[in-house]
Each structure stands twice: as structure tokens, then as C-alpha cells.
Amino acid sequence: MRRAPIVLVATVIGTTGVLMFKPREVAPSVASSSSSTASQGATVSKSGSTTTATGAAVSTQFGNTQVRVTIKSGKITDIKPLQIPSNEPQSVQISNGAVPTLRESALSKQSAAIDSVSGATITSKSYAASLQSALDKAGFTAADGSTAPTTAPTESEDHGHGGGFGHGGPFEG
């Protein structure tokens, strides 16, 4: 009998906590305005030994991907995402998680021929394609000669963002 009031109070507190919980809104960390003319075309600017090139906007079913690369003295020194896939909240979440990894991979490999991030195949391939476009415009060649495809990946090729539930997946009958 002594436990009943404790259980009742704990239940009320727990239920109140659940009802008051508000999930955090996921917002894109990168502007993806399709009306921005500056970010739509592939452009190049040079200043001394520094070249900045904007890659082509690569369109996928999840949204556009576009990057700007900075090359200083023949080395890739920075890559900034201008657009990331953001057609739906899950695309934003996946892209925001993958972009830092893709950036680090490209900087360490000094190439657009980077490995895909697990679960973000479309974002990975479209990031690499936009980066390769920018590198081509800047006249940059990777030391090992590696390049990435500059075409947009499709869902039928990669089964969505990389989840593996497309043709021949484990849940297809």
C-alpha cells in the first residue's frame, strides 16, 4: 500500500514530462536558396596564388548540392557548401551529418574522388560531382590524377540516401 502513492506521483510526473517535450526543429545549416544567381553557375576567381571556384549545382531528387573550393599554391585549402539537399527534413539531417566528413575527406585526399558516407550516398556523390566541377573550372588536377564523376546520382542507382531498401533490398518481396 505504501508504494501506490509513489507510483502514482512518478506516473504523473513522467506523463507530464512526455507531454511537455518539444522536439528540436532541424534547420538547414547552409542556405539553399534557388533564387541566388551567384551560387547557380560555376565561377572562378583568382587572386595571386589563390583560386576560388564554384562548382555546378548538382540536382538530385532530394535537392541541389553545390560547393565552392579554395585552392592556394596548388593545394585545396577549403571547401564550403553553398547548397545541400534539403527537400525534406530527413535530407537536411543526412546532409548536415555528411558534409563535414566529405569536406575532411576531400581536403585530406586533395581530390574529389572521395568515399561515400554511409547512409548519405546521394549527398556524397552530388557533393563530389559539384566539387569535381569546381576543380575542373579552376584547372586543378589531383596529384594522383583521380577524378569524380560530374553527373548527378539517381535514387534508382543508389536506393535513396543509401539505406539499401530499393531493388533487391532485404525487405523486397
mmCIF file with all atom_site columns, C-alpha atoms in Angstrom:
data_model
loop_
_atom_site.group_PDB
_atom_site.id
_atom_site.type_symbol
_atom_site.label_atom_id
_atom_site.label_alt_id
_atom_site.label_comp_id
_atom_site.label_asym_id
_atom_site.label_entity_id
_atom_site.label_seq_id
_atom_site.pdbx_PDB_ins_code
_atom_site.Cartn_x
_atom_site.Cartn_y
_atom_site.Cartn_z
_atom_site.occupancy
_atom_site.B_iso_or_equiv
_atom_site.pdbx_formal_charge
_atom_site.auth_seq_id
_atom_site.auth_comp_id
_atom_site.auth_asym_id
_atom_site.auth_atom_id
_atom_site.pdbx_PDB_model_num
ATOM 1   C CA . MET A 1 1   ? 0.000  0.000  0.000   1.00 0.00 ? 1   MET A CA 1
ATOM 2   C CA . ARG A 1 2   ? 2.862  2.385  0.658   1.00 0.00 ? 2   ARG A CA 1
ATOM 3   C CA . ARG A 1 3   ? 4.142  2.078  -2.912  1.00 0.00 ? 3   ARG A CA 1
ATOM 4   C CA . ALA A 1 4   ? 0.893  3.170  -4.558  1.00 0.00 ? 4   ALA A CA 1
ATOM 5   C CA . PRO A 1 5   ? 1.317  6.928  -3.875  1.00 0.00 ? 5   PRO A CA 1
ATOM 6   C CA . ILE A 1 6   ? 4.941  6.825  -5.076  1.00 0.00 ? 6   ILE A CA 1
ATOM 7   C CA . VAL A 1 7   ? 3.979  5.003  -8.280  1.00 0.00 ? 7   VAL A CA 1
ATOM 8   C CA . LEU A 1 8   ? 1.076  7.398  -8.869  1.00 0.00 ? 8   LEU A CA 1
ATOM 9   C CA . VAL A 1 9   ? 3.279  10.502 -8.406  1.00 0.00 ? 9   VAL A CA 1
ATOM 10  C CA . ALA A 1 10  ? 6.027  9.059  -10.644 1.00 0.00 ? 10  ALA A CA 1
ATOM 11  C CA . THR A 1 11  ? 3.447  8.249  -13.337 1.00 0.00 ? 11  THR A CA 1
ATOM 12  C CA . VAL A 1 12  ? 2.014  11.777 -13.237 1.00 0.00 ? 12  VAL A CA 1
ATOM 13  C CA . ILE A 1 13  ? 5.486  13.345 -13.400 1.00 0.00 ? 13  ILE A CA 1
ATOM 14  C CA . GLY A 1 14  ? 6.573  11.056 -16.242 1.00 0.00 ? 14  GLY A CA 1
ATOM 15  C CA . THR A 1 15  ? 3.401  11.676 -18.246 1.00 0.00 ? 15  THR A CA 1
ATOM 16  C CA . THR A 1 16  ? 3.731  15.440 -17.742 1.00 0.00 ? 16  THR A CA 1
ATOM 17  C CA . GLY A 1 17  ? 7.334  15.332 -18.912 1.00 0.00 ? 17  GLY A CA 1
ATOM 18  C CA . VAL A 1 18  ? 6.407  13.430 -22.072 1.00 0.00 ? 18  VAL A CA 1
ATOM 19  C CA . LEU A 1 19  ? 3.522  15.782 -22.862 1.00 0.00 ? 19  LEU A CA 1
ATOM 20  C CA . MET A 1 20  ? 5.705  18.866 -22.381 1.00 0.00 ? 20  MET A CA 1
ATOM 21  C CA . PHE A 1 21  ? 8.537  17.537 -24.576 1.00 0.00 ? 21  PHE A CA 1
ATOM 22  C CA . LYS A 1 22  ? 9.030  19.522 -27.778 1.00 0.00 ? 22  LYS A CA 1
ATOM 23  C CA . PRO A 1 23  ? 11.443 18.088 -30.357 1.00 0.00 ? 23  PRO A CA 1
ATOM 24  C CA . ARG A 1 24  ? 14.112 20.419 -31.679 1.00 0.00 ? 24  ARG A CA 1
ATOM 25  C CA . GLU A 1 25  ? 13.395 21.795 -35.137 1.00 0.00 ? 25  GLU A CA 1
ATOM 26  C CA . VAL A 1 26  ? 16.003 20.716 -37.676 1.00 0.00 ? 26  VAL A CA 1
ATOM 27  C CA . ALA A 1 27  ? 17.012 23.648 -39.846 1.00 0.00 ? 27  ALA A CA 1
ATOM 28  C CA . PRO A 1 28  ? 19.480 23.575 -42.690 1.00 0.00 ? 28  PRO A CA 1
ATOM 29  C CA . SER A 1 29  ? 22.868 24.934 -41.688 1.00 0.00 ? 29  SER A CA 1
ATOM 30  C CA . VAL A 1 30  ? 23.560 26.057 -45.235 1.00 0.00 ? 30  VAL A CA 1
ATOM 31  C CA . ALA A 1 31  ? 21.456 28.440 -47.282 1.00 0.00 ? 31  ALA A CA 1
ATOM 32  C CA . SER A 1 32  ? 19.905 26.649 -50.212 1.00 0.00 ? 32  SER A CA 1
ATOM 33  C CA . SER A 1 33  ? 18.101 29.434 -51.990 1.00 0.00 ? 33  SER A CA 1
ATOM 34  C CA . SER A 1 34  ? 17.464 28.527 -55.588 1.00 0.00 ? 34  SER A CA 1
ATOM 35  C CA . SER A 1 35  ? 16.969 32.185 -56.487 1.00 0.00 ? 35  SER A CA 1
ATOM 36  C CA . SER A 1 36  ? 20.571 33.111 -55.714 1.00 0.00 ? 36  SER A CA 1
ATOM 37  C CA . THR A 1 37  ? 22.201 33.721 -59.072 1.00 0.00 ? 37  THR A CA 1
ATOM 38  C CA . ALA A 1 38  ? 25.679 33.911 -57.561 1.00 0.00 ? 38  ALA A CA 1
ATOM 39  C CA . SER A 1 39  ? 25.512 30.284 -56.430 1.00 0.00 ? 39  SER A CA 1
ATOM 40  C CA . GLN A 1 40  ? 23.912 28.797 -59.543 1.00 0.00 ? 40  GLN A CA 1
ATOM 41  C CA . GLY A 1 41  ? 26.729 28.956 -62.108 1.00 0.00 ? 41  GLY A CA 1
ATOM 42  C CA . ALA A 1 42  ? 30.213 27.532 -61.950 1.00 0.00 ? 42  ALA A CA 1
ATOM 43  C CA . THR A 1 43  ? 32.524 30.533 -61.478 1.00 0.00 ? 43  THR A CA 1
ATOM 44  C CA . VAL A 1 44  ? 36.252 31.065 -60.928 1.00 0.00 ? 44  VAL A CA 1
ATOM 45  C CA . SER A 1 45  ? 38.186 33.947 -59.397 1.00 0.00 ? 45  SER A CA 1
ATOM 46  C CA . LYS A 1 46  ? 41.958 34.260 -58.980 1.00 0.00 ? 46  LYS A CA 1
ATOM 47  C CA . SER A 1 47  ? 43.948 36.448 -56.637 1.00 0.00 ? 47  SER A CA 1
ATOM 48  C CA . GLY A 1 48  ? 47.695 35.836 -56.558 1.00 0.00 ? 48  GLY A CA 1
ATOM 49  C CA . SER A 1 49  ? 48.282 32.170 -55.769 1.00 0.00 ? 49  SER A CA 1
ATOM 50  C CA . THR A 1 50  ? 44.691 31.671 -54.554 1.00 0.00 ? 50  THR A CA 1
ATOM 51  C CA . THR A 1 51  ? 41.920 30.409 -56.813 1.00 0.00 ? 51  THR A CA 1
ATOM 52  C CA . THR A 1 52  ? 38.299 30.166 -55.722 1.00 0.00 ? 52  THR A CA 1
ATOM 53  C CA . ALA A 1 53  ? 35.910 28.164 -57.890 1.00 0.00 ? 53  ALA A CA 1
ATOM 54  C CA . THR A 1 54  ? 32.204 27.483 -57.538 1.00 0.00 ? 54  THR A CA 1
ATOM 55  C CA . GLY A 1 55  ? 31.065 24.119 -58.805 1.00 0.00 ? 55  GLY A CA 1
ATOM 56  C CA . ALA A 1 56  ? 27.911 23.445 -60.754 1.00 0.00 ? 56  ALA A CA 1
ATOM 57  C CA . ALA A 1 57  ? 24.712 22.948 -58.786 1.00 0.00 ? 57  ALA A CA 1
ATOM 58  C CA . VAL A 1 58  ? 24.061 19.199 -58.929 1.00 0.00 ? 58  VAL A CA 1
ATOM 59  C CA . SER A 1 59  ? 20.356 18.443 -58.815 1.00 0.00 ? 59  SER A CA 1
ATOM 60  C CA . THR A 1 60  ? 19.040 15.287 -57.140 1.00 0.00 ? 60  THR A CA 1
ATOM 61  C CA . GLN A 1 61  ? 15.596 14.157 -56.025 1.00 0.00 ? 61  GLN A CA 1
ATOM 62  C CA . PHE A 1 62  ? 16.482 15.387 -52.522 1.00 0.00 ? 62  PHE A CA 1
ATOM 63  C CA . GLY A 1 63  ? 17.602 18.882 -53.588 1.00 0.00 ? 63  GLY A CA 1
ATOM 64  C CA . ASN A 1 64  ? 20.627 20.638 -55.040 1.00 0.00 ? 64  ASN A CA 1
ATOM 65  C CA . THR A 1 65  ? 24.224 20.289 -53.941 1.00 0.00 ? 65  THR A CA 1
ATOM 66  C CA . GLN A 1 66  ? 26.814 22.950 -54.716 1.00 0.00 ? 66  GLN A CA 1
ATOM 67  C CA . VAL A 1 67  ? 30.244 23.724 -53.263 1.00 0.00 ? 67  VAL A CA 1
ATOM 68  C CA . ARG A 1 68  ? 32.897 26.411 -53.523 1.00 0.00 ? 68  ARG A CA 1
ATOM 69  C CA . VAL A 1 69  ? 36.543 25.342 -53.341 1.00 0.00 ? 69  VAL A CA 1
ATOM 70  C CA . THR A 1 70  ? 39.590 27.431 -52.458 1.00 0.00 ? 70  THR A CA 1
ATOM 71  C CA . ILE A 1 71  ? 42.956 26.393 -53.867 1.00 0.00 ? 71  ILE A CA 1
ATOM 72  C CA . LYS A 1 72  ? 46.094 28.077 -52.574 1.00 0.00 ? 72  LYS A CA 1
ATOM 73  C CA . SER A 1 73  ? 49.536 27.380 -54.039 1.00 0.00 ? 73  SER A CA 1
ATOM 74  C CA . GLY A 1 74  ? 48.290 24.223 -55.747 1.00 0.00 ? 74  GLY A CA 1
ATOM 75  C CA . LYS A 1 75  ? 46.559 22.727 -52.673 1.00 0.00 ? 75  LYS A CA 1
ATOM 76  C CA . ILE A 1 76  ? 42.866 22.521 -51.798 1.00 0.00 ? 76  ILE A CA 1
ATOM 77  C CA . THR A 1 77  ? 42.640 24.587 -48.602 1.00 0.00 ? 77  THR A CA 1
ATOM 78  C CA . ASP A 1 78  ? 38.894 24.998 -48.084 1.00 0.00 ? 78  ASP A CA 1
ATOM 79  C CA . ILE A 1 79  ? 35.540 23.708 -49.336 1.00 0.00 ? 79  ILE A CA 1
ATOM 80  C CA . LYS A 1 80  ? 32.312 25.479 -48.451 1.00 0.00 ? 80  LYS A CA 1
ATOM 81  C CA . PRO A 1 81  ? 28.872 24.037 -49.167 1.00 0.00 ? 81  PRO A CA 1
ATOM 82  C CA . LEU A 1 82  ? 26.627 26.609 -50.859 1.00 0.00 ? 82  LEU A CA 1
ATOM 83  C CA . GLN A 1 83  ? 23.636 24.286 -51.227 1.00 0.00 ? 83  GLN A CA 1
ATOM 84  C CA . ILE A 1 84  ? 22.894 20.916 -49.668 1.00 0.00 ? 84  ILE A CA 1
ATOM 85  C CA . PRO A 1 85  ? 19.956 18.576 -50.301 1.00 0.00 ? 85  PRO A CA 1
ATOM 86  C CA . SER A 1 86  ? 17.056 19.985 -48.308 1.00 0.00 ? 86  SER A CA 1
ATOM 87  C CA . ASN A 1 87  ? 13.793 18.944 -49.952 1.00 0.00 ? 87  ASN A CA 1
ATOM 88  C CA . GLU A 1 88  ? 12.678 17.262 -46.735 1.00 0.00 ? 88  GLU A CA 1
ATOM 89  C CA . PRO A 1 89  ? 13.758 17.320 -43.063 1.00 0.00 ? 89  PRO A CA 1
ATOM 90  C CA . GLN A 1 90  ? 15.463 13.934 -43.340 1.00 0.00 ? 90  GLN A CA 1
ATOM 91  C CA . SER A 1 91  ? 17.532 15.197 -46.298 1.00 0.00 ? 91  SER A CA 1
ATOM 92  C CA . VAL A 1 92  ? 18.684 18.169 -44.221 1.00 0.00 ? 92  VAL A CA 1
ATOM 93  C CA . GLN A 1 93  ? 19.637 15.938 -41.302 1.00 0.00 ? 93  GLN A CA 1
ATOM 94  C CA . ILE A 1 94  ? 21.501 13.458 -43.507 1.00 0.00 ? 94  ILE A CA 1
ATOM 95  C CA . SER A 1 95  ? 23.319 16.182 -45.437 1.00 0.00 ? 95  SER A CA 1
ATOM 96  C CA . ASN A 1 96  ? 24.301 18.155 -42.329 1.00 0.00 ? 96  ASN A CA 1
ATOM 97  C CA . GLY A 1 97  ? 25.791 14.980 -40.877 1.00 0.00 ? 97  GLY A CA 1
ATOM 98  C CA . ALA A 1 98  ? 27.667 14.004 -44.049 1.00 0.00 ? 98  ALA A CA 1
ATOM 99  C CA . VAL A 1 99  ? 29.071 17.329 -45.294 1.00 0.00 ? 99  VAL A CA 1
ATOM 100 C CA . PRO A 1 100 ? 31.808 17.755 -42.620 1.00 0.00 ? 100 PRO A CA 1
ATOM 101 C CA . THR A 1 101 ? 33.050 14.205 -43.275 1.00 0.00 ? 101 THR A CA 1
ATOM 102 C CA . LEU A 1 102 ? 33.025 14.751 -47.045 1.00 0.00 ? 102 LEU A CA 1
ATOM 103 C CA . ARG A 1 103 ? 34.928 18.030 -46.636 1.00 0.00 ? 103 ARG A CA 1
ATOM 104 C CA . GLU A 1 104 ? 37.615 16.428 -44.465 1.00 0.00 ? 104 GLU A CA 1
ATOM 105 C CA . SER A 1 105 ? 37.968 13.517 -46.886 1.00 0.00 ? 105 SER A CA 1
ATOM 106 C CA . ALA A 1 106 ? 38.395 15.845 -49.881 1.00 0.00 ? 106 ALA A CA 1
ATOM 107 C CA . LEU A 1 107 ? 40.920 18.009 -48.026 1.00 0.00 ? 107 LEU A CA 1
ATOM 108 C CA . SER A 1 108 ? 42.990 15.011 -46.926 1.00 0.00 ? 108 SER A CA 1
ATOM 109 C CA . LYS A 1 109 ? 42.865 13.299 -50.350 1.00 0.00 ? 109 LYS A CA 1
ATOM 110 C CA . GLN A 1 110 ? 43.287 16.601 -52.248 1.00 0.00 ? 110 GLN A CA 1
ATOM 111 C CA . SER A 1 111 ? 40.739 15.265 -54.723 1.00 0.00 ? 111 SER A CA 1
ATOM 112 C CA . ALA A 1 112 ? 37.022 14.996 -55.419 1.00 0.00 ? 112 ALA A CA 1
ATOM 113 C CA . ALA A 1 113 ? 37.402 11.215 -55.654 1.00 0.00 ? 113 ALA A CA 1
ATOM 114 C CA . ILE A 1 114 ? 36.159 10.698 -52.098 1.00 0.00 ? 114 ILE A CA 1
ATOM 115 C CA . ASP A 1 115 ? 34.424 7.779  -50.429 1.00 0.00 ? 115 ASP A CA 1
ATOM 116 C CA . SER A 1 116 ? 30.676 7.982  -49.861 1.00 0.00 ? 116 SER A CA 1
ATOM 117 C CA . VAL A 1 117 ? 29.410 8.496  -46.332 1.00 0.00 ? 117 VAL A CA 1
ATOM 118 C CA . SER A 1 118 ? 27.324 5.508  -45.234 1.00 0.00 ? 118 SER A CA 1
ATOM 119 C CA . GLY A 1 119 ? 23.631 6.421  -45.287 1.00 0.00 ? 119 GLY A CA 1
ATOM 120 C CA . ALA A 1 120 ? 24.276 9.543  -47.394 1.00 0.00 ? 120 ALA A CA 1
ATOM 121 C CA . THR A 1 121 ? 25.139 8.128  -50.795 1.00 0.00 ? 121 THR A CA 1
ATOM 122 C CA . ILE A 1 122 ? 23.222 10.691 -52.857 1.00 0.00 ? 122 ILE A CA 1
ATOM 123 C CA . THR A 1 123 ? 24.620 13.609 -50.841 1.00 0.00 ? 123 THR A CA 1
ATOM 124 C CA . SER A 1 124 ? 28.128 12.140 -51.104 1.00 0.00 ? 124 SER A CA 1
ATOM 125 C CA . LYS A 1 125 ? 28.005 11.648 -54.856 1.00 0.00 ? 125 LYS A CA 1
ATOM 126 C CA . SER A 1 126 ? 26.411 15.019 -55.578 1.00 0.00 ? 126 SER A CA 1
ATOM 127 C CA . TYR A 1 127 ? 28.971 16.740 -53.284 1.00 0.00 ? 127 TYR A CA 1
ATOM 128 C CA . ALA A 1 128 ? 31.822 15.015 -55.147 1.00 0.00 ? 128 ALA A CA 1
ATOM 129 C CA . ALA A 1 129 ? 30.282 15.929 -58.530 1.00 0.00 ? 129 ALA A CA 1
ATOM 130 C CA . SER A 1 130 ? 29.973 19.628 -57.633 1.00 0.00 ? 130 SER A CA 1
ATOM 131 C CA . LEU A 1 131 ? 33.490 19.612 -56.174 1.00 0.00 ? 131 LEU A CA 1
ATOM 132 C CA . GLN A 1 132 ? 34.905 17.980 -59.329 1.00 0.00 ? 132 GLN A CA 1
ATOM 133 C CA . SER A 1 133 ? 33.113 20.614 -61.415 1.00 0.00 ? 133 SER A CA 1
ATOM 134 C CA . ALA A 1 134 ? 34.746 23.373 -59.342 1.00 0.00 ? 134 ALA A CA 1
ATOM 135 C CA . LEU A 1 135 ? 38.174 21.736 -59.577 1.00 0.00 ? 135 LEU A CA 1
ATOM 136 C CA . ASP A 1 136 ? 37.802 21.379 -63.350 1.00 0.00 ? 136 ASP A CA 1
ATOM 137 C CA . LYS A 1 137 ? 36.886 25.070 -63.674 1.00 0.00 ? 137 LYS A CA 1
ATOM 138 C CA . ALA A 1 138 ? 39.914 26.006 -61.557 1.00 0.00 ? 138 ALA A CA 1
ATOM 139 C CA . GLY A 1 139 ? 42.212 23.827 -63.675 1.00 0.00 ? 139 GLY A CA 1
ATOM 140 C CA . PHE A 1 140 ? 43.175 21.728 -60.628 1.00 0.00 ? 140 PHE A CA 1
ATOM 141 C CA . THR A 1 141 ? 44.367 18.164 -61.096 1.00 0.00 ? 141 THR A CA 1
ATOM 142 C CA . ALA A 1 142 ? 44.752 15.803 -58.154 1.00 0.00 ? 142 ALA A CA 1
ATOM 143 C CA . ALA A 1 143 ? 48.317 14.628 -57.599 1.00 0.00 ? 143 ALA A CA 1
ATOM 144 C CA . ASP A 1 144 ? 47.256 11.013 -58.223 1.00 0.00 ? 144 ASP A CA 1
ATOM 145 C CA . GLY A 1 145 ? 45.151 12.024 -61.248 1.00 0.00 ? 145 GLY A CA 1
ATOM 146 C CA . SER A 1 146 ? 41.918 10.851 -59.616 1.00 0.00 ? 146 SER A CA 1
ATOM 147 C CA . THR A 1 147 ? 38.607 12.442 -60.559 1.00 0.00 ? 147 THR A CA 1
ATOM 148 C CA . ALA A 1 148 ? 34.974 12.073 -59.552 1.00 0.00 ? 148 ALA A CA 1
ATOM 149 C CA . PRO A 1 149 ? 32.005 11.728 -61.914 1.00 0.00 ? 149 PRO A CA 1
ATOM 150 C CA . THR A 1 150 ? 30.313 15.066 -62.592 1.00 0.00 ? 150 THR A CA 1
ATOM 151 C CA . THR A 1 151 ? 26.852 13.651 -63.199 1.00 0.00 ? 151 THR A CA 1
ATOM 152 C CA . ALA A 1 152 ? 24.014 13.646 -60.686 1.00 0.00 ? 152 ALA A CA 1
ATOM 153 C CA . PRO A 1 153 ? 23.355 10.357 -58.893 1.00 0.00 ? 153 PRO A CA 1
ATOM 154 C CA . THR A 1 154 ? 19.843 8.948  -59.051 1.00 0.00 ? 154 THR A CA 1
ATOM 155 C CA . GLU A 1 155 ? 17.716 7.162  -56.485 1.00 0.00 ? 155 GLU A CA 1
ATOM 156 C CA . SER A 1 156 ? 17.377 4.093  -58.711 1.00 0.00 ? 156 SER A CA 1
ATOM 157 C CA . GLU A 1 157 ? 21.178 3.726  -58.747 1.00 0.00 ? 157 GLU A CA 1
ATOM 158 C CA . ASP A 1 158 ? 21.683 4.207  -55.036 1.00 0.00 ? 158 ASP A CA 1
ATOM 159 C CA . HIS A 1 159 ? 18.379 3.283  -53.399 1.00 0.00 ? 159 HIS A CA 1
ATOM 160 C CA . GLY A 1 160 ? 17.644 6.693  -51.916 1.00 0.00 ? 160 GLY A CA 1
ATOM 161 C CA . HIS A 1 161 ? 20.072 8.269  -49.486 1.00 0.00 ? 161 HIS A CA 1
ATOM 162 C CA . GLY A 1 162 ? 21.890 4.965  -49.180 1.00 0.00 ? 162 GLY A CA 1
ATOM 163 C CA . GLY A 1 163 ? 19.533 2.978  -46.994 1.00 0.00 ? 163 GLY A CA 1
ATOM 164 C CA . GLY A 1 164 ? 19.578 -0.106 -49.221 1.00 0.00 ? 164 GLY A CA 1
ATOM 165 C CA . PHE A 1 165 ? 15.809 -0.647 -49.366 1.00 0.00 ? 165 PHE A CA 1
ATOM 166 C CA . GLY A 1 166 ? 15.465 -0.382 -53.147 1.00 0.00 ? 166 GLY A CA 1
ATOM 167 C CA . HIS A 1 167 ? 15.582 -3.115 -55.763 1.00 0.00 ? 167 HIS A CA 1
ATOM 168 C CA . GLY A 1 168 ? 16.894 -6.337 -54.313 1.00 0.00 ? 168 GLY A CA 1
ATOM 169 C CA . GLY A 1 169 ? 16.974 -4.956 -50.768 1.00 0.00 ? 169 GLY A CA 1
ATOM 170 C CA . PRO A 1 170 ? 16.301 -7.113 -47.728 1.00 0.00 ? 170 PRO A CA 1
ATOM 171 C CA . PHE A 1 171 ? 12.605 -6.163 -47.491 1.00 0.00 ? 171 PHE A CA 1
ATOM 172 C CA . GLU A 1 172 ? 11.608 -6.520 -51.114 1.00 0.00 ? 172 GLU A CA 1
ATOM 173 C CA . GLY A 1 173 ? 9.369  -9.464 -51.822 1.00 0.00 ? 173 GLY A CA 1
#
